[in-house]
């Protein structure tokens, strides 16, 4: 199983996930006549939510940015029914957003991916450099200290051990015990 075989596409179409991200997009007040970045856009689920809130595309630019060319191709395919020339697809890591978007933007939306970043401060600083003065940065994550009930800890531990067994048995992979998975290193809401 390679990294290109794995996708969040099915999960991103989950009704709860879509509703949660729609709320974030609404809180960011995304609309027409803006330059908006969907950072780590994946297969375009949030890009679709942004496009659904735009009534005029003449002076609107939506930049769907992701590191995965495969995900961007899937987003282009999935959005062809509502997307016109208002969407620019950009392949880049989130660490280089200010360089990748070139001109300043009004809003950056970053849904459920910030917890993957090893140097969140550096990326947030770069996001600030990409935003125009007074621009908005909206993000969400469920991976923060206190984000899961303590009672669910045993479930997640068993789930991870089962995943490790499958990876070892079926793919010959072994976890690097010295490396801490970034998404499991949880910050407090204040640290975010």
CSV table of C-alpha atoms in Angstrom, one decimal:
chain,number,residue,atom,x,y,z
A,1,UNK,CA,0.0,0.0,0.0
A,2,UNK,CA,1.6,3.2,-1.1
A,3,UNK,CA,0.7,6.7,0.1
A,4,UNK,CA,-1.0,7.4,-3.3
A,5,UNK,CA,-3.4,4.4,-2.6
A,6,UNK,CA,-4.9,6.1,0.5
A,7,UNK,CA,-7.5,8.8,0.3
A,8,UNK,CA,-9.7,10.8,2.7
A,9,UNK,CA,-12.3,11.0,-0.2
A,10,UNK,CA,-14.9,8.7,1.4
A,11,UNK,CA,-14.5,10.3,4.9
A,12,UNK,CA,-14.7,13.8,3.4
A,13,UNK,CA,-18.1,13.0,2.0
A,14,UNK,CA,-19.5,12.0,5.4
A,15,UNK,CA,-22.5,14.2,6.2
A,16,UNK,CA,-21.2,15.1,9.7
A,17,UNK,CA,-17.8,16.1,8.3
A,18,UNK,CA,-19.4,18.2,5.6
A,19,UNK,CA,-21.7,19.9,8.1
A,20,UNK,CA,-18.7,20.7,10.4
A,21,UNK,CA,-16.7,22.1,7.5
A,22,UNK,CA,-19.7,24.1,6.1
A,23,UNK,CA,-20.0,25.7,9.5
A,24,UNK,CA,-16.3,26.7,9.4
A,25,UNK,CA,-16.7,28.1,5.9
A,26,UNK,CA,-19.7,30.1,7.0
A,27,UNK,CA,-17.9,31.4,10.1
A,28,UNK,CA,-15.1,32.6,7.7
A,29,UNK,CA,-17.7,34.5,5.8
A,30,UNK,CA,-16.5,33.2,2.4
A,31,UNK,CA,-18.3,34.8,-0.5
A,32,UNK,CA,-18.0,36.5,-3.8
A,33,UNK,CA,-15.4,39.0,-4.9
A,34,UNK,CA,-12.7,37.4,-2.7
A,35,UNK,CA,-9.5,35.5,-3.1
A,36,UNK,CA,-10.0,32.3,-1.0
A,37,UNK,CA,-7.5,29.5,-0.4
A,38,UNK,CA,-8.7,26.0,0.5
A,39,UNK,CA,-5.4,24.8,2.2
A,40,UNK,CA,-4.8,21.1,2.0
A,41,UNK,CA,-7.9,20.8,-0.2
A,42,UNK,CA,-7.6,17.0,-0.7
A,43,UNK,CA,-10.3,15.8,-3.1
A,44,UNK,CA,-12.2,19.1,-3.0
A,45,UNK,CA,-15.0,18.6,-0.4
A,46,UNK,CA,-14.3,21.9,1.2
A,47,UNK,CA,-13.6,23.6,-2.1
A,48,UNK,CA,-17.1,22.6,-3.1
A,49,UNK,CA,-18.5,24.2,0.1
A,50,UNK,CA,-16.7,27.4,-0.7
A,51,UNK,CA,-17.9,27.4,-4.4
A,52,UNK,CA,-21.5,26.9,-3.2
A,53,UNK,CA,-21.3,30.2,-1.3
A,54,UNK,CA,-20.1,32.2,-4.3
A,55,UNK,CA,-22.8,34.0,-6.4
A,56,UNK,CA,-20.5,35.9,-8.7
A,57,UNK,CA,-17.3,34.5,-10.1
A,58,UNK,CA,-16.1,37.5,-12.1
A,59,UNK,CA,-13.8,38.9,-9.3
A,60,UNK,CA,-13.6,35.7,-7.2
A,61,UNK,CA,-10.7,33.3,-7.1
A,62,UNK,CA,-10.7,30.1,-5.2
A,63,UNK,CA,-7.3,28.4,-4.9
A,64,UNK,CA,-7.5,24.7,-4.1
A,65,UNK,CA,-4.0,23.9,-2.8
A,66,UNK,CA,-2.7,20.4,-1.9
A,67,UNK,CA,0.6,18.6,-1.9
A,68,UNK,CA,-0.9,15.6,-3.7
A,69,UNK,CA,-1.3,15.7,-7.5
A,70,UNK,CA,-3.6,12.6,-7.2
A,71,UNK,CA,-5.9,14.5,-4.8
A,72,UNK,CA,-5.9,17.6,-7.0
A,73,UNK,CA,-6.9,15.5,-10.0
A,74,UNK,CA,-9.7,13.9,-8.0
A,75,UNK,CA,-10.9,17.4,-6.9
A,76,UNK,CA,-10.9,18.7,-10.5
A,77,UNK,CA,-13.0,15.7,-11.6
A,78,UNK,CA,-15.4,15.9,-8.7
A,79,UNK,CA,-15.9,19.7,-9.1
A,80,UNK,CA,-16.3,19.8,-12.8
A,81,UNK,CA,-20.0,20.1,-12.5
A,82,UNK,CA,-19.9,23.4,-10.5
A,83,UNK,CA,-16.4,24.7,-11.1
A,84,UNK,CA,-15.5,27.2,-13.8
A,85,UNK,CA,-12.5,29.4,-14.2
A,86,UNK,CA,-12.9,30.7,-10.6
A,87,UNK,CA,-10.8,27.7,-9.3
A,88,UNK,CA,-7.0,27.5,-9.5
A,89,UNK,CA,-5.6,24.1,-8.6
A,90,UNK,CA,-2.1,24.5,-7.0
A,91,UNK,CA,0.2,21.6,-6.1
A,92,UNK,CA,2.3,22.7,-3.1
A,93,UNK,CA,2.9,21.8,0.5
A,94,UNK,CA,1.1,23.9,3.1
A,95,UNK,CA,4.4,25.1,4.4
A,96,UNK,CA,4.8,27.2,1.2
A,97,UNK,CA,1.4,28.8,0.9
A,98,UNK,CA,2.6,32.4,0.6
A,99,UNK,CA,4.9,31.5,-2.2
A,100,UNK,CA,2.4,29.2,-3.9
A,101,UNK,CA,-0.5,31.7,-4.0
A,102,UNK,CA,1.8,34.6,-5.1
A,103,UNK,CA,-0.6,37.5,-4.5
A,104,UNK,CA,-2.2,38.1,-1.1
A,105,UNK,CA,-5.6,36.5,-0.3
A,106,UNK,CA,-8.6,37.5,1.7
A,107,UNK,CA,-9.3,34.1,3.4
A,108,UNK,CA,-7.5,30.9,4.1
A,109,UNK,CA,-9.6,27.9,5.2
A,110,UNK,CA,-7.6,24.9,6.6
A,111,UNK,CA,-9.9,22.0,7.5
A,112,UNK,CA,-8.9,19.2,9.8
A,113,UNK,CA,-5.2,19.0,8.8
A,114,UNK,CA,-3.3,21.4,11.1
A,115,UNK,CA,-2.6,18.6,13.5
A,116,UNK,CA,-0.3,16.9,11.0
A,117,UNK,CA,2.2,19.8,10.9
A,118,UNK,CA,5.4,19.4,12.8
A,119,UNK,CA,6.0,23.1,12.9
A,120,UNK,CA,2.6,24.8,13.3
A,121,UNK,CA,4.1,28.2,14.3
A,122,UNK,CA,6.1,28.4,11.0
A,123,UNK,CA,3.1,27.5,8.9
A,124,UNK,CA,0.8,29.9,10.7
A,125,UNK,CA,3.4,32.6,10.2
A,126,UNK,CA,3.5,31.8,6.5
A,127,UNK,CA,-0.3,31.9,6.3
A,128,UNK,CA,-0.1,35.3,7.8
A,129,UNK,CA,2.3,36.4,5.1
A,130,UNK,CA,-0.2,35.1,2.4
A,131,UNK,CA,-3.2,37.0,3.9
A,132,UNK,CA,-3.9,40.6,3.0
A,133,UNK,CA,-4.1,43.0,6.0
A,134,UNK,CA,-7.3,42.2,7.8
A,135,UNK,CA,-7.6,38.8,6.1
A,136,UNK,CA,-9.1,35.7,7.8
A,137,UNK,CA,-7.6,32.4,8.7
A,138,UNK,CA,-10.1,29.7,9.7
A,139,UNK,CA,-9.1,26.2,10.8
A,140,UNK,CA,-10.5,23.3,12.6
A,141,UNK,CA,-9.2,20.1,14.2
A,142,UNK,CA,-10.5,17.4,16.5
A,143,UNK,CA,-7.0,16.6,17.6
A,144,UNK,CA,-6.5,18.7,20.7
A,145,UNK,CA,-6.1,17.9,24.3
A,146,UNK,CA,-9.6,17.3,25.7
A,147,UNK,CA,-11.0,16.8,22.2
A,148,UNK,CA,-11.9,13.1,22.9
A,149,UNK,CA,-13.6,11.6,25.9
A,150,UNK,CA,-11.3,9.8,28.3
A,151,UNK,CA,-13.6,6.8,28.0
A,152,UNK,CA,-12.6,6.4,24.3
A,153,UNK,CA,-8.9,6.1,25.0
A,154,UNK,CA,-9.1,2.4,25.4
A,155,UNK,CA,-10.9,2.1,22.1
A,156,UNK,CA,-8.3,4.2,20.2
A,157,UNK,CA,-5.4,2.2,21.8
A,158,UNK,CA,-6.9,-1.1,20.7
A,159,UNK,CA,-7.7,0.3,17.2
A,160,UNK,CA,-4.1,1.5,16.8
A,161,UNK,CA,-2.7,-1.9,17.9
A,162,UNK,CA,-5.0,-3.7,15.5
A,163,UNK,CA,-3.8,-1.3,12.6
A,164,UNK,CA,-0.2,-2.0,13.5
A,165,UNK,CA,-0.8,-5.8,13.4
A,166,UNK,CA,-2.5,-5.5,10.0
A,167,UNK,CA,0.4,-3.3,8.6
A,168,UNK,CA,3.0,-5.7,9.9
A,169,UNK,CA,1.2,-8.9,8.8
A,170,UNK,CA,-0.1,-7.8,5.4
A,171,UNK,CA,2.5,-5.3,4.3
A,172,UNK,CA,5.6,-6.1,6.3
A,173,UNK,CA,5.7,-2.6,7.8
A,174,UNK,CA,6.8,-1.8,11.4
A,175,UNK,CA,6.2,1.4,13.3
A,176,UNK,CA,9.2,3.5,14.3
A,177,UNK,CA,8.7,3.6,18.0
A,178,UNK,CA,11.1,6.5,18.4
A,179,UNK,CA,9.1,8.7,16.1
A,180,UNK,CA,5.9,10.3,17.6
A,181,UNK,CA,3.0,10.5,15.1
A,182,UNK,CA,2.4,14.3,14.9
A,183,UNK,CA,-1.4,13.9,14.8
A,184,UNK,CA,-1.2,12.1,18.2
A,185,UNK,CA,0.8,14.9,19.8
A,186,UNK,CA,-2.1,17.0,21.0
A,187,UNK,CA,-2.0,20.7,21.8
A,188,UNK,CA,-4.4,22.5,24.1
A,189,UNK,CA,-6.9,24.8,22.5
A,190,UNK,CA,-4.9,27.7,23.9
A,191,UNK,CA,-1.7,26.4,22.2
A,192,UNK,CA,-3.6,26.4,18.9
